[in-house]
Tab-separated table of N, CA and C in Angstrom:
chain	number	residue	atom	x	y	z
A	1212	UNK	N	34.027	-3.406	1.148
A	1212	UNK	CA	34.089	-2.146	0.422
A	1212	UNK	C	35.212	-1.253	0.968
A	1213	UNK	N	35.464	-1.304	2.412
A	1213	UNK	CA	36.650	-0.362	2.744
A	1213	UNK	C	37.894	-0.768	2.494
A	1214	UNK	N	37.848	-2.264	2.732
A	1214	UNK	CA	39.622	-2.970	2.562
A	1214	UNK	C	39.408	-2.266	1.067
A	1215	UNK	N	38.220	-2.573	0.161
A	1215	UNK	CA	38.982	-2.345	-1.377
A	1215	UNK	C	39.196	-0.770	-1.708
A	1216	UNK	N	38.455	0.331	-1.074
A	1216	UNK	CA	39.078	1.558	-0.974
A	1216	UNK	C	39.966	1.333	-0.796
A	1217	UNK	N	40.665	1.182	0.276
A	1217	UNK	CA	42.163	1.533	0.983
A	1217	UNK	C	43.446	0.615	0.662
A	1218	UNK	N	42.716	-0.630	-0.359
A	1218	UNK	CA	43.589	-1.012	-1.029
A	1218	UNK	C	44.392	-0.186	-2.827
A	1219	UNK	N	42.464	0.037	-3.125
A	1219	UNK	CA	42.660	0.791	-4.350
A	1219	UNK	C	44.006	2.120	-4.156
A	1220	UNK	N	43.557	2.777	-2.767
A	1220	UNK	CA	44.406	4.396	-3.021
A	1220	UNK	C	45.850	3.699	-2.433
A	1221	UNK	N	46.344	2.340	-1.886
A	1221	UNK	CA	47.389	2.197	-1.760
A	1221	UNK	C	47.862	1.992	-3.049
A	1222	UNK	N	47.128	1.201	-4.130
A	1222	UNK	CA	48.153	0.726	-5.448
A	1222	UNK	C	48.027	2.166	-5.987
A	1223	UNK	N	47.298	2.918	-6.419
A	1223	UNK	CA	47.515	4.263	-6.837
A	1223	UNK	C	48.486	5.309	-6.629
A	1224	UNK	N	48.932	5.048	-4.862
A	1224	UNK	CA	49.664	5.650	-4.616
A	1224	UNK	C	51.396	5.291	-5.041
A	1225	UNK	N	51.601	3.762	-4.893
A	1225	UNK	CA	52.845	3.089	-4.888
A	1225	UNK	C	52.746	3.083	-6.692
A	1226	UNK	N	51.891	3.043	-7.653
A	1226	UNK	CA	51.741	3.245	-9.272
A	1226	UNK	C	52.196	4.430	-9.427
A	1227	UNK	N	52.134	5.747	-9.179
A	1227	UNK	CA	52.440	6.943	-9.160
A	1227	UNK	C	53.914	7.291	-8.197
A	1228	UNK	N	54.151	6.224	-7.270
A	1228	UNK	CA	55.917	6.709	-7.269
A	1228	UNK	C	57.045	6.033	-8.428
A	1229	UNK	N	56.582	5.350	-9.048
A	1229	UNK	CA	56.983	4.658	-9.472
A	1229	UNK	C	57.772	4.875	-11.095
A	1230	UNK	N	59.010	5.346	-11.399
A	1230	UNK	CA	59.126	6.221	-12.424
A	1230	UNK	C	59.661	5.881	-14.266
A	1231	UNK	N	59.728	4.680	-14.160
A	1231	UNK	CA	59.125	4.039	-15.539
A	1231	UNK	C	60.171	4.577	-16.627
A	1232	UNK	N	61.664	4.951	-16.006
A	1232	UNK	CA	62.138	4.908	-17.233
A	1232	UNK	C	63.513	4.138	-17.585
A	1233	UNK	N	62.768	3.094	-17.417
A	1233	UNK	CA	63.944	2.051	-17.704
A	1233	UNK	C	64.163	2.265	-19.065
A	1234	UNK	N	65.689	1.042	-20.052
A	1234	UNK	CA	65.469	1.893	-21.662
A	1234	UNK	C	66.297	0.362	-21.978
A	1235	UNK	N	66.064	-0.594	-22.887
A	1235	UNK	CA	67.133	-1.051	-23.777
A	1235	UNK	C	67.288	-1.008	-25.080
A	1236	UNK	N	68.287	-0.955	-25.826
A	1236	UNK	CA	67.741	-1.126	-27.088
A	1236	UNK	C	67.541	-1.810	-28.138
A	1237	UNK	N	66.621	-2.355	-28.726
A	1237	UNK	CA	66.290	-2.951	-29.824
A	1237	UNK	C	67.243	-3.284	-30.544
A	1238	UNK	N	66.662	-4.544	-31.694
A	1238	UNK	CA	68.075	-4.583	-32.522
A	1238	UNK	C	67.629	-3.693	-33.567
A	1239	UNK	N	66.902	-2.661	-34.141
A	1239	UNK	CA	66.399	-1.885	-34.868
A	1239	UNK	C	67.169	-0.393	-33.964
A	1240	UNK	N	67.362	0.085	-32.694
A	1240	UNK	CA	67.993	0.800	-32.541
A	1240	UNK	C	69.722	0.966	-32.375
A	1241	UNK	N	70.084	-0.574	-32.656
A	1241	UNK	CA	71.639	-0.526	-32.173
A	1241	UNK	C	72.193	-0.477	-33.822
A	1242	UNK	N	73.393	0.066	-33.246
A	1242	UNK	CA	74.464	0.944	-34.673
A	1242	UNK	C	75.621	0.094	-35.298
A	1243	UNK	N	74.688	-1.005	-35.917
A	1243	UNK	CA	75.694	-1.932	-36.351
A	1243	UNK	C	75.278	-2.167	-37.958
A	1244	UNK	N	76.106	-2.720	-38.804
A	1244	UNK	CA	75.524	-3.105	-40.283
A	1244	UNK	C	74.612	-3.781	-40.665
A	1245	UNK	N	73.476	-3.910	-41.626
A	1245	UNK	CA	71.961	-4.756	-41.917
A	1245	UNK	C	73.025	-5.754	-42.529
A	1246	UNK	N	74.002	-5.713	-42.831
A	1246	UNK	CA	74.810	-7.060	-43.754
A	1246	UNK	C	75.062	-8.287	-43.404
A	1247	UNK	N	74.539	-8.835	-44.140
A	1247	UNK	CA	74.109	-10.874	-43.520
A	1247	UNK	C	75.708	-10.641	-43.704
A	1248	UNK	N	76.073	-12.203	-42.447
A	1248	UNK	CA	77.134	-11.775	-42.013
A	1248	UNK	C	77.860	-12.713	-42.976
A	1249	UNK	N	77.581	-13.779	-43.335
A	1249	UNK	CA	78.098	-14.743	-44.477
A	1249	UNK	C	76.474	-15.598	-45.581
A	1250	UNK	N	77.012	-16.606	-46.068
A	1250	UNK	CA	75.783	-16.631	-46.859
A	1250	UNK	C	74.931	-17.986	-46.264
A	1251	UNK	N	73.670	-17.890	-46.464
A	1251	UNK	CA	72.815	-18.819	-45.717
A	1251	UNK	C	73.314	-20.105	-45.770
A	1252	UNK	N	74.044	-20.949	-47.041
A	1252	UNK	CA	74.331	-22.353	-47.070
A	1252	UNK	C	75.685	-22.865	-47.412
A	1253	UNK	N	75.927	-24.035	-47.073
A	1253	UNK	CA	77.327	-24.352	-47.425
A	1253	UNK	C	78.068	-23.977	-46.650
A	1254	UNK	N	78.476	-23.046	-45.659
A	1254	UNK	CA	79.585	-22.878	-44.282
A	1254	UNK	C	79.446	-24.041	-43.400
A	1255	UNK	N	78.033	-24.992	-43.113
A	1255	UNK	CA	78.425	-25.576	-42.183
A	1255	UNK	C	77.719	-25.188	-40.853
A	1256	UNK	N	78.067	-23.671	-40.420
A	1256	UNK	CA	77.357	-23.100	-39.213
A	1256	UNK	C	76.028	-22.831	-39.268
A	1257	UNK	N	75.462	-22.391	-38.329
A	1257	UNK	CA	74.044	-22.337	-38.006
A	1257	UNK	C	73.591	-21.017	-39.195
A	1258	UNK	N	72.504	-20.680	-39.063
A	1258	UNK	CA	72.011	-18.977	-40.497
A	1258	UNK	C	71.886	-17.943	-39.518
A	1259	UNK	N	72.884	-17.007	-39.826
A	1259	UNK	CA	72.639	-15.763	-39.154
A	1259	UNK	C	72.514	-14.766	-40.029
A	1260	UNK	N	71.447	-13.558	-39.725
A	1260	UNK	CA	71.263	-12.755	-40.564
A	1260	UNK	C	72.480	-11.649	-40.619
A	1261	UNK	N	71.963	-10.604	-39.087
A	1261	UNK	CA	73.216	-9.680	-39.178
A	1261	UNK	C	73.520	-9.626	-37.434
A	1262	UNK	N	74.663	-8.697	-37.075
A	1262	UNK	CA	75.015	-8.736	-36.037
A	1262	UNK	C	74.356	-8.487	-34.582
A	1263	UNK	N	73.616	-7.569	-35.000
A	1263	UNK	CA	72.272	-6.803	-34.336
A	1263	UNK	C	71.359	-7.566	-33.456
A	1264	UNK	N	71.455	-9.291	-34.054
A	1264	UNK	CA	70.529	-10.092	-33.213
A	1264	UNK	C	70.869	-10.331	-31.786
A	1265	UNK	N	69.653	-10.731	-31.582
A	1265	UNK	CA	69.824	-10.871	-29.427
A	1265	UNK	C	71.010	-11.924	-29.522
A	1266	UNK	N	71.069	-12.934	-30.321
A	1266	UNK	CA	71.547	-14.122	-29.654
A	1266	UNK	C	73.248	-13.343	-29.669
A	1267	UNK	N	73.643	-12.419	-30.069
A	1267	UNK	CA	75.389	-11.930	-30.610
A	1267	UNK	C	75.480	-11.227	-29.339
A	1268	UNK	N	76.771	-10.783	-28.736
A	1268	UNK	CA	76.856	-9.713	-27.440
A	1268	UNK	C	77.097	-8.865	-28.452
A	1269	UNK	N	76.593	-7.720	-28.323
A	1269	UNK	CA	76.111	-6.049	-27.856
A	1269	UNK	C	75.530	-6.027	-29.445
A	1270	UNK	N	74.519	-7.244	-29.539
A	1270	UNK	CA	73.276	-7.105	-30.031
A	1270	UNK	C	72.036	-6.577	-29.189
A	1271	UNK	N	71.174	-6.295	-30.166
A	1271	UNK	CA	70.052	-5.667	-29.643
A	1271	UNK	C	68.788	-6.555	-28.276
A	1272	UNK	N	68.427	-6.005	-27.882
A	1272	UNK	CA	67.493	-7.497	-26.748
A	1272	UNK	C	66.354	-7.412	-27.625
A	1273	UNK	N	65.879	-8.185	-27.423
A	1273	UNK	CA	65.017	-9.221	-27.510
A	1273	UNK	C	63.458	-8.097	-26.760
A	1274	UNK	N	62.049	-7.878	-27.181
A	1274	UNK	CA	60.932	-7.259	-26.399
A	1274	UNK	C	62.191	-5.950	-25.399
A	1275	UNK	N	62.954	-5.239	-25.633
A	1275	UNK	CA	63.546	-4.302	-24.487
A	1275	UNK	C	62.807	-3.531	-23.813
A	1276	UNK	N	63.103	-3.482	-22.801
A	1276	UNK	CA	62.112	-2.454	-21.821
A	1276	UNK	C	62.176	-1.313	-22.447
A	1277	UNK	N	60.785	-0.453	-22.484
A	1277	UNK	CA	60.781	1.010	-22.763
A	1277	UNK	C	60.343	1.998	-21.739
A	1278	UNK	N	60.568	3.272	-22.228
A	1278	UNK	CA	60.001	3.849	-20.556
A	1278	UNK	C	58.280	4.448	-21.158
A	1279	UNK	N	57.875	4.005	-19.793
A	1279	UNK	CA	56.597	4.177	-19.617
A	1279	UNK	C	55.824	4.693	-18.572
A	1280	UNK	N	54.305	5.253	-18.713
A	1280	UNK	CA	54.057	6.422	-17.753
A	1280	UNK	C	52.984	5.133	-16.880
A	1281	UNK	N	53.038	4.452	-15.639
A	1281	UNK	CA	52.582	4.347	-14.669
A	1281	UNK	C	51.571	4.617	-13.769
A	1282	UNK	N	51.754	5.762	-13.815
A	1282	UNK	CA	50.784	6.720	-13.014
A	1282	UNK	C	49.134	6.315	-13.375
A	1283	UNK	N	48.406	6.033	-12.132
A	1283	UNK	CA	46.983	6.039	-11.802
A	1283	UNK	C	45.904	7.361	-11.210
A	1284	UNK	N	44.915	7.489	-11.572
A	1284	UNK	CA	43.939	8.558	-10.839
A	1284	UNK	C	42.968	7.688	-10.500
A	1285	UNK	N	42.743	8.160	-8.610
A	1285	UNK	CA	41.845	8.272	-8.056
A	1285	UNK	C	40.555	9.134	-8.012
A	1286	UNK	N	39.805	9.246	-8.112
A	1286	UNK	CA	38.580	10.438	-7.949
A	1286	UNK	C	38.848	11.156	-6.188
A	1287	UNK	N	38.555	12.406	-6.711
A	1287	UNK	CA	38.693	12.884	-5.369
A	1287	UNK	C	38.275	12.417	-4.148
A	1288	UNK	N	36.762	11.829	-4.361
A	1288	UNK	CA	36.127	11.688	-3.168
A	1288	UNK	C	36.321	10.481	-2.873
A	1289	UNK	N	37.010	9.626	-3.369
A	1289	UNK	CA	37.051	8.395	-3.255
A	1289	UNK	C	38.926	8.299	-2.580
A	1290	UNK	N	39.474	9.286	-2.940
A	1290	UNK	CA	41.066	9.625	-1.884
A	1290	UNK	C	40.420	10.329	-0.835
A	1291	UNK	N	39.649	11.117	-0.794
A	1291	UNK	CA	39.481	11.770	0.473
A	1291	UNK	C	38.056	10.423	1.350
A	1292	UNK	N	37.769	10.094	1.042
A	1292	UNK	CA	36.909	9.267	1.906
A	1292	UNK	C	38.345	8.019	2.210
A	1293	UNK	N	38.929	7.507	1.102
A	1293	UNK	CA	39.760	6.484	1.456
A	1293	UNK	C	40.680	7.157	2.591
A	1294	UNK	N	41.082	8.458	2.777
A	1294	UNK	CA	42.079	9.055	3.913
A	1294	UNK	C	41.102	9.093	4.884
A	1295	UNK	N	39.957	9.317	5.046
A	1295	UNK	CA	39.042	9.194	6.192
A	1295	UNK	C	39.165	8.332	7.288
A	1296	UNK	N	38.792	6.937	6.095
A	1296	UNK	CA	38.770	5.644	6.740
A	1296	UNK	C	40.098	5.111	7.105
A	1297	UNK	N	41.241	5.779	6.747
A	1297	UNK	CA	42.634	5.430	7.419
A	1297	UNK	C	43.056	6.445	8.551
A	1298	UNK	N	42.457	7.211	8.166
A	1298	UNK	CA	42.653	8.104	9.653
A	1298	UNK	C	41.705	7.646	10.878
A	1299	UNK	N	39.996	7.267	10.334
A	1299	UNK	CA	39.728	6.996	11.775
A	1299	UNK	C	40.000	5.486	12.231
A	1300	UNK	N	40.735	4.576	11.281
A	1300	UNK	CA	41.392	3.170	11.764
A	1300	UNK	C	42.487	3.398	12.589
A	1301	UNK	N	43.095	4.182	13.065
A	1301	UNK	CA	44.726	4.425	13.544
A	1301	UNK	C	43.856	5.279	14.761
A	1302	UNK	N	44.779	5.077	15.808
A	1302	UNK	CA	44.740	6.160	17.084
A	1302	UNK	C	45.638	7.289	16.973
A	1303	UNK	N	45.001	8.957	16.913
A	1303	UNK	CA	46.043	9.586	16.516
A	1303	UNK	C	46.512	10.402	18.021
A	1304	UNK	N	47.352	11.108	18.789
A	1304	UNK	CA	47.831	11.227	19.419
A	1304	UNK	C	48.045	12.992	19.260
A	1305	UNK	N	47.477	13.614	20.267
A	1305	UNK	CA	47.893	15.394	19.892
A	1305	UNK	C	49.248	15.423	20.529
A	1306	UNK	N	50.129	16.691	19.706
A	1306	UNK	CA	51.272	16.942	20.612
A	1306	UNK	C	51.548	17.994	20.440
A	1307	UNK	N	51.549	19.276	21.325
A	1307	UNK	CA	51.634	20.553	20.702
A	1307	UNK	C	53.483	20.809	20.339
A	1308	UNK	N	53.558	21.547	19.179
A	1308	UNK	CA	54.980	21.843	18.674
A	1308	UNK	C	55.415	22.999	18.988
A	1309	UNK	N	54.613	23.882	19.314
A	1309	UNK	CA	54.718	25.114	19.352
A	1309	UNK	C	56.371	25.968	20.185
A	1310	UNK	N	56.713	24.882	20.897
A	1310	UNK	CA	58.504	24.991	21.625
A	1310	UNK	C	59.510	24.643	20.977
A	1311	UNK	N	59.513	23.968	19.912
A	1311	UNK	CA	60.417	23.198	18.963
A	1311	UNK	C	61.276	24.078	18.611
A	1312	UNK	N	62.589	24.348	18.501
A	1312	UNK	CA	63.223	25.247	17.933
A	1312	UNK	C	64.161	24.659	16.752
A	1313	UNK	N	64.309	23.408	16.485
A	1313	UNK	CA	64.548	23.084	15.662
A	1313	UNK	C	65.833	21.749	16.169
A	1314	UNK	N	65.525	21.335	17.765
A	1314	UNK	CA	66.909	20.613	18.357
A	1314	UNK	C	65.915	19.439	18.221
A	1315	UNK	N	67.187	18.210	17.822
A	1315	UNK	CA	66.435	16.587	17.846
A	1315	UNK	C	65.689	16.269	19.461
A	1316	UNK	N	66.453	16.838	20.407
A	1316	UNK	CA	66.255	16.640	21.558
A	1316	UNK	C	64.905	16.650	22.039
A	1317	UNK	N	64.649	18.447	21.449
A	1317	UNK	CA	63.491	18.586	22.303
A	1317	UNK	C	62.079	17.988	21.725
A	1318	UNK	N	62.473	17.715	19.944
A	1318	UNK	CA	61.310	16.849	19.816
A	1318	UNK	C	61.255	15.493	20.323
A	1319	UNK	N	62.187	14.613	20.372
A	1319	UNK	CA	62.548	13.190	21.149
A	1319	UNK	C	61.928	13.495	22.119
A	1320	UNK	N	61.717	14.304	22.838
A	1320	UNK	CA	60.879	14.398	24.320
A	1320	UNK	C	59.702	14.450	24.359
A	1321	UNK	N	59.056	14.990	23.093
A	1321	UNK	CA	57.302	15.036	23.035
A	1321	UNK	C	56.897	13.588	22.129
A	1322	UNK	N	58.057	12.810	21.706
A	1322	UNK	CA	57.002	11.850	20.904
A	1322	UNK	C	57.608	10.679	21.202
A	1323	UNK	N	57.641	9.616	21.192
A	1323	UNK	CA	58.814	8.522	21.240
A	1323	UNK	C	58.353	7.495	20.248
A	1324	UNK	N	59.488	7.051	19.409
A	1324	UNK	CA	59.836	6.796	18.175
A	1324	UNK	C	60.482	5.347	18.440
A	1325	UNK	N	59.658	4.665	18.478
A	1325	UNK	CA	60.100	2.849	18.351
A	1325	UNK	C	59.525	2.327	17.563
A	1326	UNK	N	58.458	2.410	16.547
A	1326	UNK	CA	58.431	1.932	15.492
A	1326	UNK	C	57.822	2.715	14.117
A	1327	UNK	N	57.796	2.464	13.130
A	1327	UNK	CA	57.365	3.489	12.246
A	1327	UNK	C	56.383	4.786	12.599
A	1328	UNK	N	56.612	5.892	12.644
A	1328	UNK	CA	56.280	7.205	13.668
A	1328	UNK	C	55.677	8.144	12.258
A	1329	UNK	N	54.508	8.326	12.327
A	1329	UNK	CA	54.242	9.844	11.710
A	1329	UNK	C	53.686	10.496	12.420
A	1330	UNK	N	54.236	11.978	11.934
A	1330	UNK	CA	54.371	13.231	12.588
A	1330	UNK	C	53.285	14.661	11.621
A	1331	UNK	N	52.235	14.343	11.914
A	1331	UNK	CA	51.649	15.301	11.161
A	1331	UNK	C	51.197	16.629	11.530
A	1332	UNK	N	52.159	17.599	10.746
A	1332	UNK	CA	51.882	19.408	11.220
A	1332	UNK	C	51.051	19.936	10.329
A	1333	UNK	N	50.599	21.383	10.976
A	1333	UNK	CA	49.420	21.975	10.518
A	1333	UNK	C	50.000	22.409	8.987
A	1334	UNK	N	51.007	22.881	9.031
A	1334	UNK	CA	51.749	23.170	7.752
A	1334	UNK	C	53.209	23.094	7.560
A	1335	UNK	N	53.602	23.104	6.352
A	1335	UNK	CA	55.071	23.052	6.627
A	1335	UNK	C	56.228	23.941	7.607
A	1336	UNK	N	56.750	23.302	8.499
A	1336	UNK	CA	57.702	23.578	9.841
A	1336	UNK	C	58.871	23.487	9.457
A	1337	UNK	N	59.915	24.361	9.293
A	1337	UNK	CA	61.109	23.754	8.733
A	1337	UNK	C	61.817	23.743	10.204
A	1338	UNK	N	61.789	24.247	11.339
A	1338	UNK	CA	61.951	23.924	12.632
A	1338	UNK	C	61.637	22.425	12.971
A	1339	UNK	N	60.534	21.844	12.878
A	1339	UNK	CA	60.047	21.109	13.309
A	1339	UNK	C	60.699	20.133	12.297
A	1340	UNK	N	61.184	20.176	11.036
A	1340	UNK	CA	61.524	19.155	10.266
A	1340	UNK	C	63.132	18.831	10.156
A	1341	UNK	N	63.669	20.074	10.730
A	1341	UNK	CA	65.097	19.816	11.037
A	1341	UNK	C	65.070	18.896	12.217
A	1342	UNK	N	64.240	19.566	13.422
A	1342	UNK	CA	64.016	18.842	14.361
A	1342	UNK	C	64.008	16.985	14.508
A	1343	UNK	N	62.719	16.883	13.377
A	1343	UNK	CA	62.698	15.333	13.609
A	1343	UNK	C	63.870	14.521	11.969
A	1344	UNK	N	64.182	15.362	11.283
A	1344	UNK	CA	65.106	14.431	10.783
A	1344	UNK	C	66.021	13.357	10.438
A	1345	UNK	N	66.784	13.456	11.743
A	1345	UNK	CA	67.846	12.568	12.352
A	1345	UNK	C	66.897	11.638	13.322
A	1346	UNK	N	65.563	11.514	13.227
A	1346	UNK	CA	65.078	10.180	14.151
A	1346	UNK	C	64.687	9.275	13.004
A	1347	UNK	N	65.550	8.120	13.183
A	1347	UNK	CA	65.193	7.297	12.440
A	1347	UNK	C	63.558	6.699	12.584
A	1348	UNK	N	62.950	6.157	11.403
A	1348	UNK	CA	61.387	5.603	11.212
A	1348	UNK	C	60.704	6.292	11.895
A	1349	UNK	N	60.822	8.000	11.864
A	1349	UNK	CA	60.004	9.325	12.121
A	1349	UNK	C	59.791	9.786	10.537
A	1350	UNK	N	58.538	10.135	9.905
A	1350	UNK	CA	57.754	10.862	8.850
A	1350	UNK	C	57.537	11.608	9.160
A	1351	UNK	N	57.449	13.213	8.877
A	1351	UNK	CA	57.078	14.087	8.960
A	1351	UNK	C	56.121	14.748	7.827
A	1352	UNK	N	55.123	14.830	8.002
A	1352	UNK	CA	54.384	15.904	6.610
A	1352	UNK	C	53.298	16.712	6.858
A	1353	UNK	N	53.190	17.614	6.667
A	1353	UNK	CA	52.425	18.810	6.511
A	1353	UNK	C	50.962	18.135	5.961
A	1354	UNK	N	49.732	18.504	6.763
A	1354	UNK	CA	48.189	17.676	6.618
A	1354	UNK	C	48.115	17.628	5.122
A	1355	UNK	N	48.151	18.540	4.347
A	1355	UNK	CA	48.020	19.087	2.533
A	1355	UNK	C	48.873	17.745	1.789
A	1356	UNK	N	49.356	17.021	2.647
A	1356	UNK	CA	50.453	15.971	2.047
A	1356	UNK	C	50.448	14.807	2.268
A	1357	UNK	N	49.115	14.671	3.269
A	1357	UNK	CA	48.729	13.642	3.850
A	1357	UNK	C	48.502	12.481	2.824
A	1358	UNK	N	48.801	10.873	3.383
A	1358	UNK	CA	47.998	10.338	2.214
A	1358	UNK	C	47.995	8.985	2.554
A	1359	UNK	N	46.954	7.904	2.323
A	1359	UNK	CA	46.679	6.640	2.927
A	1359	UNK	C	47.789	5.825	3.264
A	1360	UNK	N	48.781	5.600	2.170
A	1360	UNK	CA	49.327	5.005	2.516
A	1360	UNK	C	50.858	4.992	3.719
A	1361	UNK	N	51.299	6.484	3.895
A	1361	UNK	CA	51.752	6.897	4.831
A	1361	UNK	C	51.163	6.575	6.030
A	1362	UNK	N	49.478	6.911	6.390
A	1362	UNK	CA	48.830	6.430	7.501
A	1362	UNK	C	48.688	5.395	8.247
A	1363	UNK	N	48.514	4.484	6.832
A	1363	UNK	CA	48.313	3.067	7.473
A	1363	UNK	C	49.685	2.502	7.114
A	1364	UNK	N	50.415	3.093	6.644
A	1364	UNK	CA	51.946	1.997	7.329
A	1364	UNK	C	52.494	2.564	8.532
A	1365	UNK	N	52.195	3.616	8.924
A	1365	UNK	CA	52.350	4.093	10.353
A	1365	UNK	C	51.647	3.235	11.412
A	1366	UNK	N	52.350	2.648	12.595
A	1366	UNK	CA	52.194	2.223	13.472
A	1366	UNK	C	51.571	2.943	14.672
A	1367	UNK	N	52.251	4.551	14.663
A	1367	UNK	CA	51.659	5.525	15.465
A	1367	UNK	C	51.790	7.119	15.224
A	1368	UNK	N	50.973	7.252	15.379
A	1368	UNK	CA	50.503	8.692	14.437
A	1368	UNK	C	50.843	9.464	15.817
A	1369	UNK	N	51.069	11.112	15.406
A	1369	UNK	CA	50.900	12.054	16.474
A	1369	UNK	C	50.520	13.565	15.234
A	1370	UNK	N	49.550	14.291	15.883
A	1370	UNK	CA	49.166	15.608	15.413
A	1370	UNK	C	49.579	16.302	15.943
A	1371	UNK	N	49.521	17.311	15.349
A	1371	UNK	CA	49.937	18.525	16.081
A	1371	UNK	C	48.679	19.308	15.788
């Protein structure tokens, strides 16, 4: 039951970045003549209707992708219990921020960053986010922004 929570709010989450507007167009949308291009018999060549078909270049495709909306809903309690159970699977780590002035340095000194790193503040820090910017496979987000799948692809968490 928990793998399938925390699987469910991962596809929900990666369904909802996901932005669906690819476009080609049809041979019903491309701007060419309905006029059969010669007559069905007696040429010899194969029957073509008009130019528009997939098989011609800068004919229309064939099924073309359209854009489409993606996006999934979770029930609340079922994202907030699924963030539960990914928060108490991970070891999270306190680190107070409260000195940060906004130098890479002085955050590099309270956390160390060797493999995928999230950094979760009480609220948005724009000190603290200039701060960890420039560390590569460091996340930063404000708790209100929190969300499973950030958690559990994090290797090591730190709070503030």
């Amino acid at each position: 039951m928990k793998n399938a929570l925390l699987s469910q709010a991962v596809r929900v989450y990666l369904a909802n970045q996901r932005q669906g507007t690819q476009n080609a167009k049809t041979r019903a949308e491309i701007s060419r003549t309905r006029k059969k291009l010669y007559k069905q018999k007696g040429t010899g060549g194969a029957r073509h209707g008009d130019r528009k078909a997939p098989i011609f270049v800068g004919g229309g495709i064939a099924f073309a992708p359209k854009p489409r909306d993606y996006s999934l809903k979770l029930p609340t309690k079922m994202r907030q219990k699924a963030l539960d159970l990914a928060l108490k699977s991970k070891k999270i780590e306190k680190v107070v921020l409260t000195k940060v002035t906004g130098k890479t340095k002085e955050l590099a000194k309270l956390i160390t960053v060797n493999s995928n790193t999230l950094l979760i503040t009480k609220d948005h820090n724009p000190k603290v986010w200039q701060a960890g910017r420039n560390i590569a496979k460091l996340t930063i987000l404000p708790k209100n922004q929190l969300n499973v799948y950030q958690v559990l692809k994090a290797d090591k968490i730190y709070a503030e």
